[in-house]
Tab-separated table of C-alpha atoms and ligand atoms in Angstrom:
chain	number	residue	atom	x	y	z
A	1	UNK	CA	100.698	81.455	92.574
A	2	UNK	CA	100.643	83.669	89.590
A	3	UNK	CA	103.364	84.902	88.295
A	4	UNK	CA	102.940	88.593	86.225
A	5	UNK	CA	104.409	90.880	83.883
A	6	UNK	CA	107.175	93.480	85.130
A	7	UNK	CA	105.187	96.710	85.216
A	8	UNK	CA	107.016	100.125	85.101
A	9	UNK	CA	105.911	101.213	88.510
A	10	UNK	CA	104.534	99.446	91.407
A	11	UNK	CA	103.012	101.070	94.543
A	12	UNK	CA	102.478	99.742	97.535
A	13	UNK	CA	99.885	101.638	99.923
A	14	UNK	CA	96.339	102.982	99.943
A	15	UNK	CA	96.776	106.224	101.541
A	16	UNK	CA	96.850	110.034	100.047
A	17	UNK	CA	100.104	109.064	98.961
A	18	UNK	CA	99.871	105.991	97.263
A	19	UNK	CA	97.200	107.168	95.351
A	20	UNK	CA	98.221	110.466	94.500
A	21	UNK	CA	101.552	108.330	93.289
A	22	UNK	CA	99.225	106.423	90.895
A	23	UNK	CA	97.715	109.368	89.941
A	24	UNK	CA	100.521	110.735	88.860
A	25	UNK	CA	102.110	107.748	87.288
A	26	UNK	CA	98.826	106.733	85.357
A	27	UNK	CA	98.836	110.511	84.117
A	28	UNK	CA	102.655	109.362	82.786
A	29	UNK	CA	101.055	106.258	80.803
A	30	UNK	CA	103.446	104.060	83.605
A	31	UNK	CA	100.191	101.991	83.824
A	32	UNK	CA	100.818	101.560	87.933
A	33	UNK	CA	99.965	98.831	89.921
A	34	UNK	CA	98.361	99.474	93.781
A	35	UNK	CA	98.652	96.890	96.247
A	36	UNK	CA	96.890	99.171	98.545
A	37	UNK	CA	95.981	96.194	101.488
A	38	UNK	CA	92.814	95.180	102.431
A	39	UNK	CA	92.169	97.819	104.019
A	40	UNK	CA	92.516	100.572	101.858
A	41	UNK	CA	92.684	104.083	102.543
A	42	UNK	CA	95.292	104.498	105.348
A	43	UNK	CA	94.328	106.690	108.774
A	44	UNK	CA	91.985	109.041	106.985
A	45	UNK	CA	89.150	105.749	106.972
A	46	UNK	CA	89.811	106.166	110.765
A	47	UNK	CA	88.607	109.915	110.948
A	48	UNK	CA	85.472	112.018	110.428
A	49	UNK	CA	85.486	115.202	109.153
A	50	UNK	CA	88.638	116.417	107.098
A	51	UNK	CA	88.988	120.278	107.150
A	52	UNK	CA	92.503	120.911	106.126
A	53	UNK	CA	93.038	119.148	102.441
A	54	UNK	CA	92.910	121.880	100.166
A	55	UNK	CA	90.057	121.893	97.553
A	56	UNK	CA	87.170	120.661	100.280
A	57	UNK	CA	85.968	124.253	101.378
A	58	UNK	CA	82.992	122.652	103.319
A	59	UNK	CA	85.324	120.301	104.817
A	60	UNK	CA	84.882	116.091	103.747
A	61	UNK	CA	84.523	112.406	105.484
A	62	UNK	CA	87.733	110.918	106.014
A	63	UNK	CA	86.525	107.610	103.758
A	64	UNK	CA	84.890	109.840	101.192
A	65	UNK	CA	87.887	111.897	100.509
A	66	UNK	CA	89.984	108.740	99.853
A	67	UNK	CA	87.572	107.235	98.025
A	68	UNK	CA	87.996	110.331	95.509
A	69	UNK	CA	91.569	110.074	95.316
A	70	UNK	CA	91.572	106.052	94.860
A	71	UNK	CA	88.681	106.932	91.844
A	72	UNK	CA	90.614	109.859	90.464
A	73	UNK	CA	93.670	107.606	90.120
A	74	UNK	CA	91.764	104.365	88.868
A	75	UNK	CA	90.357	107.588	85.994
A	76	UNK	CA	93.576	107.297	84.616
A	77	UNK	CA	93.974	103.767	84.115
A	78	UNK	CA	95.554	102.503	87.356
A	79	UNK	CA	95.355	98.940	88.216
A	80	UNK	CA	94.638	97.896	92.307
A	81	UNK	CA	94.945	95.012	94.160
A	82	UNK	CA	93.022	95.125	97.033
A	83	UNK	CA	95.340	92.545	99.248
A	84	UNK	CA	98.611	93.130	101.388
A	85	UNK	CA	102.047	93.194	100.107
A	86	UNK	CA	103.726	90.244	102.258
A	87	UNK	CA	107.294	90.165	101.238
A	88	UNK	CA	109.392	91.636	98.938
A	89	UNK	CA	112.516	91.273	97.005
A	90	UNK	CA	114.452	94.212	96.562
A	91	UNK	CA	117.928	92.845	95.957
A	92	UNK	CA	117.965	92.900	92.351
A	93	UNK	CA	115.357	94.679	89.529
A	94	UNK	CA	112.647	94.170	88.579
A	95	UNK	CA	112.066	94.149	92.203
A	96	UNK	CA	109.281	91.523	93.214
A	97	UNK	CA	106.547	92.068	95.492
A	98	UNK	CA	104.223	89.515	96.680
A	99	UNK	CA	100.679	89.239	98.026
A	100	UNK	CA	99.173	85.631	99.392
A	101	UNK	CA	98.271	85.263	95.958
A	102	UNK	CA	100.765	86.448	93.262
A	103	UNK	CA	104.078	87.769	92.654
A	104	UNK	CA	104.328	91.051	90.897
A	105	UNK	CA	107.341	92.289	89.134
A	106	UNK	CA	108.590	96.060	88.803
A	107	UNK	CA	111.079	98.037	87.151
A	108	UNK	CA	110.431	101.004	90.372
A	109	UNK	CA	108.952	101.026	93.682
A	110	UNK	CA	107.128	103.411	95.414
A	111	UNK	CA	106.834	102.972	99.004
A	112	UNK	CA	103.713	104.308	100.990
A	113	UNK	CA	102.527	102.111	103.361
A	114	UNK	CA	102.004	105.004	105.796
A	115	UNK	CA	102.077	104.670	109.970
A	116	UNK	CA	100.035	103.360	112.214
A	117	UNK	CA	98.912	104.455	115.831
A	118	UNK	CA	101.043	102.537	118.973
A	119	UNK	CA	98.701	100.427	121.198
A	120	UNK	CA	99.504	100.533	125.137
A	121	UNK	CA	99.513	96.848	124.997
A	122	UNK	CA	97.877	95.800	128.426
A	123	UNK	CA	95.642	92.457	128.073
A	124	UNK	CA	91.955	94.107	127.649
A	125	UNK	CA	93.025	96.648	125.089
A	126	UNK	CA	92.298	95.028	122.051
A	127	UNK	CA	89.124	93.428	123.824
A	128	UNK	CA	88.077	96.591	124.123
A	129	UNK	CA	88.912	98.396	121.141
A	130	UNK	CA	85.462	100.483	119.308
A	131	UNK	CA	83.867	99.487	122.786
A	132	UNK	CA	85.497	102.632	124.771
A	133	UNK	CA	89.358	102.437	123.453
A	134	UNK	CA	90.127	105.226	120.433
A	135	UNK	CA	93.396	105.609	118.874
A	136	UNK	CA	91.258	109.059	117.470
A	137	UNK	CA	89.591	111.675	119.314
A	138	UNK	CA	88.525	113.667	116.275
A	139	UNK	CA	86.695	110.425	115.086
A	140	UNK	CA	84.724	109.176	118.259
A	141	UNK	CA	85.123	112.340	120.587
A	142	UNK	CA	81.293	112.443	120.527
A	143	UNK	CA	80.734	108.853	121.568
A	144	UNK	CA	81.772	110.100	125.032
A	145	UNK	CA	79.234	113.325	125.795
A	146	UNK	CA	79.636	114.183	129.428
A	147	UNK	CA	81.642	110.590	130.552
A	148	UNK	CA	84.953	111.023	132.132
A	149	UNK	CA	87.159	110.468	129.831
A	150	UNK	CA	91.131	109.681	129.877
A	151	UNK	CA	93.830	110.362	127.270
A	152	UNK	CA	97.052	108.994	127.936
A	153	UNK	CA	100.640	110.236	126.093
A	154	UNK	CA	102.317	113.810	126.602
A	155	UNK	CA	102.910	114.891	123.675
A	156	UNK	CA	101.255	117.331	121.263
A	157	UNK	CA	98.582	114.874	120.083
A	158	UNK	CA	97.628	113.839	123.523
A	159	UNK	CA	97.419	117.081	124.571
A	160	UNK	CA	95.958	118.369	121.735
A	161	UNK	CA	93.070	115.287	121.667
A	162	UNK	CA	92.472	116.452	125.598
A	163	UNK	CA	91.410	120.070	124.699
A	164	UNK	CA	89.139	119.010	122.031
A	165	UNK	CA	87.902	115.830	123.910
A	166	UNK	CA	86.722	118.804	126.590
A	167	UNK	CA	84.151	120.186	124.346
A	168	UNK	CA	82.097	116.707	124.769
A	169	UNK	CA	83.556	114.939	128.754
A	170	UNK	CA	82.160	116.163	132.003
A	171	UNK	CA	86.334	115.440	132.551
A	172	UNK	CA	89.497	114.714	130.919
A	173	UNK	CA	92.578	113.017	132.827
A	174	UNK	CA	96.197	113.383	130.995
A	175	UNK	CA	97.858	109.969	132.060
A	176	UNK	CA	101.391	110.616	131.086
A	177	UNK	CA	104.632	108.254	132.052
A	178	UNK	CA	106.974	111.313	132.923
A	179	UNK	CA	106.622	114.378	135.064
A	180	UNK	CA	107.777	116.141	132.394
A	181	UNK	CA	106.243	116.989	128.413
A	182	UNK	CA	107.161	116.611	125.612
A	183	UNK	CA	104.371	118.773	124.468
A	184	UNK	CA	104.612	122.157	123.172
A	185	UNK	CA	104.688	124.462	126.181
A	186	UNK	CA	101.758	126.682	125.059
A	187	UNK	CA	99.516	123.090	124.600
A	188	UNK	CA	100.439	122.136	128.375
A	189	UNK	CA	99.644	126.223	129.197
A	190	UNK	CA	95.977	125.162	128.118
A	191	UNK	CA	95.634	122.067	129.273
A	192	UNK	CA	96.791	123.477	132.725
A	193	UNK	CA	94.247	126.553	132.346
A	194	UNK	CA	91.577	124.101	131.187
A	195	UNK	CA	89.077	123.197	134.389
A	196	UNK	CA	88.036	120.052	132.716
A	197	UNK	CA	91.325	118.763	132.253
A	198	UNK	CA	93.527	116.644	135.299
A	199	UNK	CA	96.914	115.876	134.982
A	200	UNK	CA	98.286	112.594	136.040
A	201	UNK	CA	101.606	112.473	135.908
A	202	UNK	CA	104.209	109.142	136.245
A	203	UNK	CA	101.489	106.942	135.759
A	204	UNK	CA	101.170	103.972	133.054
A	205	UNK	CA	97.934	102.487	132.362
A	206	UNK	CA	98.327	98.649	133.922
A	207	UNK	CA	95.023	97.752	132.722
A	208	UNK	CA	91.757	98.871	131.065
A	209	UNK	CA	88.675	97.491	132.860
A	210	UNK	CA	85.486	96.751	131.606
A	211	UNK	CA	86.269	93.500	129.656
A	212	UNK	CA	83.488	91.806	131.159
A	213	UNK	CA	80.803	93.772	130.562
A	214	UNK	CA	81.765	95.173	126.966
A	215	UNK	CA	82.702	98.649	127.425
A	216	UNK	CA	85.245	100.437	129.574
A	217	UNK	CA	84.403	101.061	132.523
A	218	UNK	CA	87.675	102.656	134.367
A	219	UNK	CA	91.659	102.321	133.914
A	220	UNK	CA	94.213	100.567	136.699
A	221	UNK	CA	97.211	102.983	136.826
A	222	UNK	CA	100.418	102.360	138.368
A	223	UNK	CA	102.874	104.728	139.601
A	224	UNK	CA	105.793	104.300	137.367
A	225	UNK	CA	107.828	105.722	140.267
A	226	UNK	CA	106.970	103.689	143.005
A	227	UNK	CA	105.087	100.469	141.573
A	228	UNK	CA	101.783	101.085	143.553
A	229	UNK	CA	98.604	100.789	141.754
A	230	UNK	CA	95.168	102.526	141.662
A	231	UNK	CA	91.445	102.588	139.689
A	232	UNK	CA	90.193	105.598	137.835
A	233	UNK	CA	86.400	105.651	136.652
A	234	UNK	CA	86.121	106.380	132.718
A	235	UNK	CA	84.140	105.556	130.237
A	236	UNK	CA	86.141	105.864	127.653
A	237	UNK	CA	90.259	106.209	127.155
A	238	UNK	CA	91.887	107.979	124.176
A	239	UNK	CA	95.050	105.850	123.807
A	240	UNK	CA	97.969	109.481	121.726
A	241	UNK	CA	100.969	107.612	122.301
A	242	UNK	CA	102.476	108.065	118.939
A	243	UNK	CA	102.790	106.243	115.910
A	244	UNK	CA	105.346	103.615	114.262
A	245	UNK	CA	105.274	103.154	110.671
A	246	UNK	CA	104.450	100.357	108.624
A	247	UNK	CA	107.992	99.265	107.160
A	248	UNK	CA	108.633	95.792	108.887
A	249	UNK	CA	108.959	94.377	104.971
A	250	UNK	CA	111.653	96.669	104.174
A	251	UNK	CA	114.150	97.303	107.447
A	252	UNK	CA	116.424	94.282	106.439
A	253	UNK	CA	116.832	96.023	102.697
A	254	UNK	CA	116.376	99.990	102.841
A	255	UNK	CA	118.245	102.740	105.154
A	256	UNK	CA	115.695	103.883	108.167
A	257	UNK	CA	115.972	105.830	111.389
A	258	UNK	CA	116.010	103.739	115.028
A	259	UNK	CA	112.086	104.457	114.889
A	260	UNK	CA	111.781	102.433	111.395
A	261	UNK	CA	111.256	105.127	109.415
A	262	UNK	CA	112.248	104.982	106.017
A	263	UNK	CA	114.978	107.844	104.775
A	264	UNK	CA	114.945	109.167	101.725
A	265	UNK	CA	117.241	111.747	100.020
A	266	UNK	CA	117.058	115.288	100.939
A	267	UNK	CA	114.972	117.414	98.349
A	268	UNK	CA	113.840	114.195	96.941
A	269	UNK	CA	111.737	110.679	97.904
A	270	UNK	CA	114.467	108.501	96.766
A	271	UNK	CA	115.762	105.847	99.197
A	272	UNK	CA	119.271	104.284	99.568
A	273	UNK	CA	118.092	102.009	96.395
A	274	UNK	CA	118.181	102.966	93.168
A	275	UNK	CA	114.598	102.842	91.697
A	276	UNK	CA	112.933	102.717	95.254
A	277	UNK	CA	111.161	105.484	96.389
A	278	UNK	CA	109.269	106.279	99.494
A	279	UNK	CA	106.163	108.836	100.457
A	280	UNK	CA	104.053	109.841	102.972
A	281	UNK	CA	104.096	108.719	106.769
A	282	UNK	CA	106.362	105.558	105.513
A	283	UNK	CA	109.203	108.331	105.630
A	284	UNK	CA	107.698	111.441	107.658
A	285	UNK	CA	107.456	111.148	111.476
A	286	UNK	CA	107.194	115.084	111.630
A	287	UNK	CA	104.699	116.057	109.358
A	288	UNK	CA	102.285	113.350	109.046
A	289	UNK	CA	99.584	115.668	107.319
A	290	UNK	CA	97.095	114.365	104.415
A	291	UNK	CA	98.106	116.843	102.039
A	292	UNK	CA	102.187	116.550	102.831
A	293	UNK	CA	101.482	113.061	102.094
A	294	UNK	CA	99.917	113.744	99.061
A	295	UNK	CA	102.513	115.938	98.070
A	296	UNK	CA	104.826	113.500	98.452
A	297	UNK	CA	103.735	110.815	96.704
A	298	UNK	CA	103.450	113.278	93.529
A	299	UNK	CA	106.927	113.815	93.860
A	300	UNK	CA	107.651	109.932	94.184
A	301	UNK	CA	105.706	109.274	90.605
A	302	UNK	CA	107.602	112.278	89.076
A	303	UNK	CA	110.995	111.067	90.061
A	304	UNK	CA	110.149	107.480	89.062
A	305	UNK	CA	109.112	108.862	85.545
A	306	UNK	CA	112.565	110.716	85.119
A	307	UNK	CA	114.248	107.697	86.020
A	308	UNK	CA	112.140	105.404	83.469
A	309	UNK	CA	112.720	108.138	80.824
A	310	UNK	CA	116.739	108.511	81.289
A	311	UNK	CA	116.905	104.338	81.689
A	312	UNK	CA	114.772	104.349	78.156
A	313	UNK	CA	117.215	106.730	76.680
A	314	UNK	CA	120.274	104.615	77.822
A	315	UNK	CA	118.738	101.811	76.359
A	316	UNK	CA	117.889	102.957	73.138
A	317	UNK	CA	121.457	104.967	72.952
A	318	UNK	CA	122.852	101.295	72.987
B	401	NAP	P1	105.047	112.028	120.380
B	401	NAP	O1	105.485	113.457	120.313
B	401	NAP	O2	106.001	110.965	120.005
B	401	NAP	O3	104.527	111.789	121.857
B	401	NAP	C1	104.155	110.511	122.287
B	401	NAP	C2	103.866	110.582	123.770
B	401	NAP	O4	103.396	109.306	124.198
B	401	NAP	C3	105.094	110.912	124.599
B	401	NAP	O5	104.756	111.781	125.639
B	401	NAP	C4	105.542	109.552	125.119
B	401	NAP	O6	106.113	109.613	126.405
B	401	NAP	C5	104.227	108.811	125.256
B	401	NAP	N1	104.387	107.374	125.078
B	401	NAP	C6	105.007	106.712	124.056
B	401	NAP	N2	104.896	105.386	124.207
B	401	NAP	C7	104.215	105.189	125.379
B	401	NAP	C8	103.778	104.044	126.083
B	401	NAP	N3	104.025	102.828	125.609
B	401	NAP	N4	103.070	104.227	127.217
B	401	NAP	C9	102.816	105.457	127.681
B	401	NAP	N5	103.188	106.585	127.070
B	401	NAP	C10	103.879	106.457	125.912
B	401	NAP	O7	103.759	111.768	119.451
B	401	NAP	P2	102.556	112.748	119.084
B	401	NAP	O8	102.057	113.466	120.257
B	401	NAP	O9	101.617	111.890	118.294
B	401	NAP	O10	103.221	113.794	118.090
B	401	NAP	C11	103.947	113.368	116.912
B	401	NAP	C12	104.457	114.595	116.163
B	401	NAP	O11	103.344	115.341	115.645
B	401	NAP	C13	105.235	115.540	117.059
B	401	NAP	O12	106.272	116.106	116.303
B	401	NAP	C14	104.204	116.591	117.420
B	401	NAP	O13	104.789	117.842	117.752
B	401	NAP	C15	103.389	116.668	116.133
B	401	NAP	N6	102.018	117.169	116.434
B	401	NAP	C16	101.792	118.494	116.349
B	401	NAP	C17	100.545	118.993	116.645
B	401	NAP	C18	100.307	120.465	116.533
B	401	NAP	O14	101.267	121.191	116.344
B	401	NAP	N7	99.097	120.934	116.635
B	401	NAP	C19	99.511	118.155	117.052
B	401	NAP	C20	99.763	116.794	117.141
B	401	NAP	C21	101.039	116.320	116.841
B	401	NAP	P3	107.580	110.254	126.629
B	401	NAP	O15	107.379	111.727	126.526
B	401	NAP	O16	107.929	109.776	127.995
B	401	NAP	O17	108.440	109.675	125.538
């Protein structure tokens, strides 16, 4: 396994945060390193159109738009490695980060390995995933042009996916757990006033069906009140259920909240460790926006280049 040079700054995501971190960095002569994963590009890959990042007036693919960002930060001489970050050592500087392949060494770390969206976990699910199963309406909505459709969750996304998903479905069901929602009240005011949309309340999905033939063809419910099960026809089921971040490499070392999410230091991306910092949806179960993750990365690579610059001056003070 090759062993490498400490570089100034190392990030570690491929997602409007991570890059716009490099940018940033690169624009500081840090030279940063990206181990942006394998997958590269974070949710946005996952999503068509893009209407709300600033700059795009006409609106922009989800994969083109980070595409630009990764380019505009390679412009300015950052380095990527296209391969996941598999442990790390943050115990003592340089911290080390490693891929299957080598071991990377860095005097700060910028965390932005973003979130990722929570499966239901019944058996056919991942069977069934791209054949019926979305984790985003925005992105597949018009797969499912007069189907029934379900979206299960109760919160603003779900309820937000099952207005939009109306514009395509002959019908939308709501599957939610609870009676109640935890959705804004004027989103459930809609959904309610919405003649497309059903509401079915203290259910769980228990099973998608269709594994056998390759696409979904209905859901098994079951009351989460009284155990009973039922079938509902559907030919397709938009799973809004929330998302958990991606921070399983770094619980045992940096502070986080009961959901995993990383804290950082008010007014600032800084984490409980000196010299690690963290942006975008790695520490931001609220806002969760392209452009807030953006912003946040920026203000990752300019707080890593004031700590750099004060640790030179130290240095060279003696
Ligand atoms: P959320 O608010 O966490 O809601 C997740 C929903 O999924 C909850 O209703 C939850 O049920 C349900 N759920 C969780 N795990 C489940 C499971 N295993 N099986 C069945 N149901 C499950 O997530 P979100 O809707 O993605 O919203 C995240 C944040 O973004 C929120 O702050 C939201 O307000 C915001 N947001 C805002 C807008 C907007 O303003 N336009 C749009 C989208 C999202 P329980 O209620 O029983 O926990």
């Amino acid at each position: 396994m090759a062993d490498t040079d400490v570089r100034n700054v190392i990030v570690i995501g491929g997602g409007p945060a991570g890059y716009t971190a490099a940018l940033y960095s690169a624009r500081a002569l840090l030279e940063p390193l990206v181990i942006e994963g394998v997958s590269w590009g974070g949710q946005l890959m996952n999503t068509s159109e893009v209407e709300n990042f600033p700059g795009y007036s006409e609106g922009v693919l989800g994969p083109k738009m980070m595409s630009d960002l990764r380019a505009q930060a390679k412009r300015f001489g950052t380095e990527f490695v296209t391969d996941d970050a598999v442990r790390v050592d943050l115990s003592q500087r340089p911290f080390v980060v490693e891929t299957g392949e080598a071991t990377y060494r860095a005097k700060v770390l910028i965390i932005a390995t973003g979130a990722r969206a929570r499966e239901l976990g019944c058996p056919s699910e991942a069977a069934l995933q791209g054949k019926g199963v979305s984790y985003c309406a925005v992105c597949d909505a018009a797969f499912f042009r007069d189907q029934k459709i379900v979206v299960v969750g109760g919160g603003d996304s779900a309820l937000e996916d099952a207005l939009f998903l109306t514009r395509f479905a002959e019908k939308v069901s709501i599957v939610h757990r609870r009676d109640e929602f935890r959705a804004e009240p004027i989103m459930l005011a809609r959904a309610r006033s919405n003649e497309k949309i059903e509401l079915i309340t203290s259910a769980v999905v228990d099973e998608v069906l269709g594994a056998e033939s390759g696409k979904v063809t209905g859901l098994r419910l079951r009351s989460s009140k009284t155990d009973e099960t039922w079938e509902i026809e559907a030919g397709g089921v938009f799973v809004a259920i929330g998302h958990d971040p991606n921070t399983s490499l770094f619980l045992d070392s940096l502070d986080h909240d009961e959901a995993g999410y990383l804290k950082t230091k008010a007014h600032s991306t800084a984490t409980n460790l000196h010299g690690v910092f963290a942006a975008g949806d790695v520490q931001d179960p609220v806002f969760r926006q392209a452009v807030t993750a953006a912003g946040s990365g920026c203000m990752a690579a300019l707080e890593a280049e004031r700590l750099l610059a004060v640790e030179e001056q130290e240095r060279a003070a003696g």
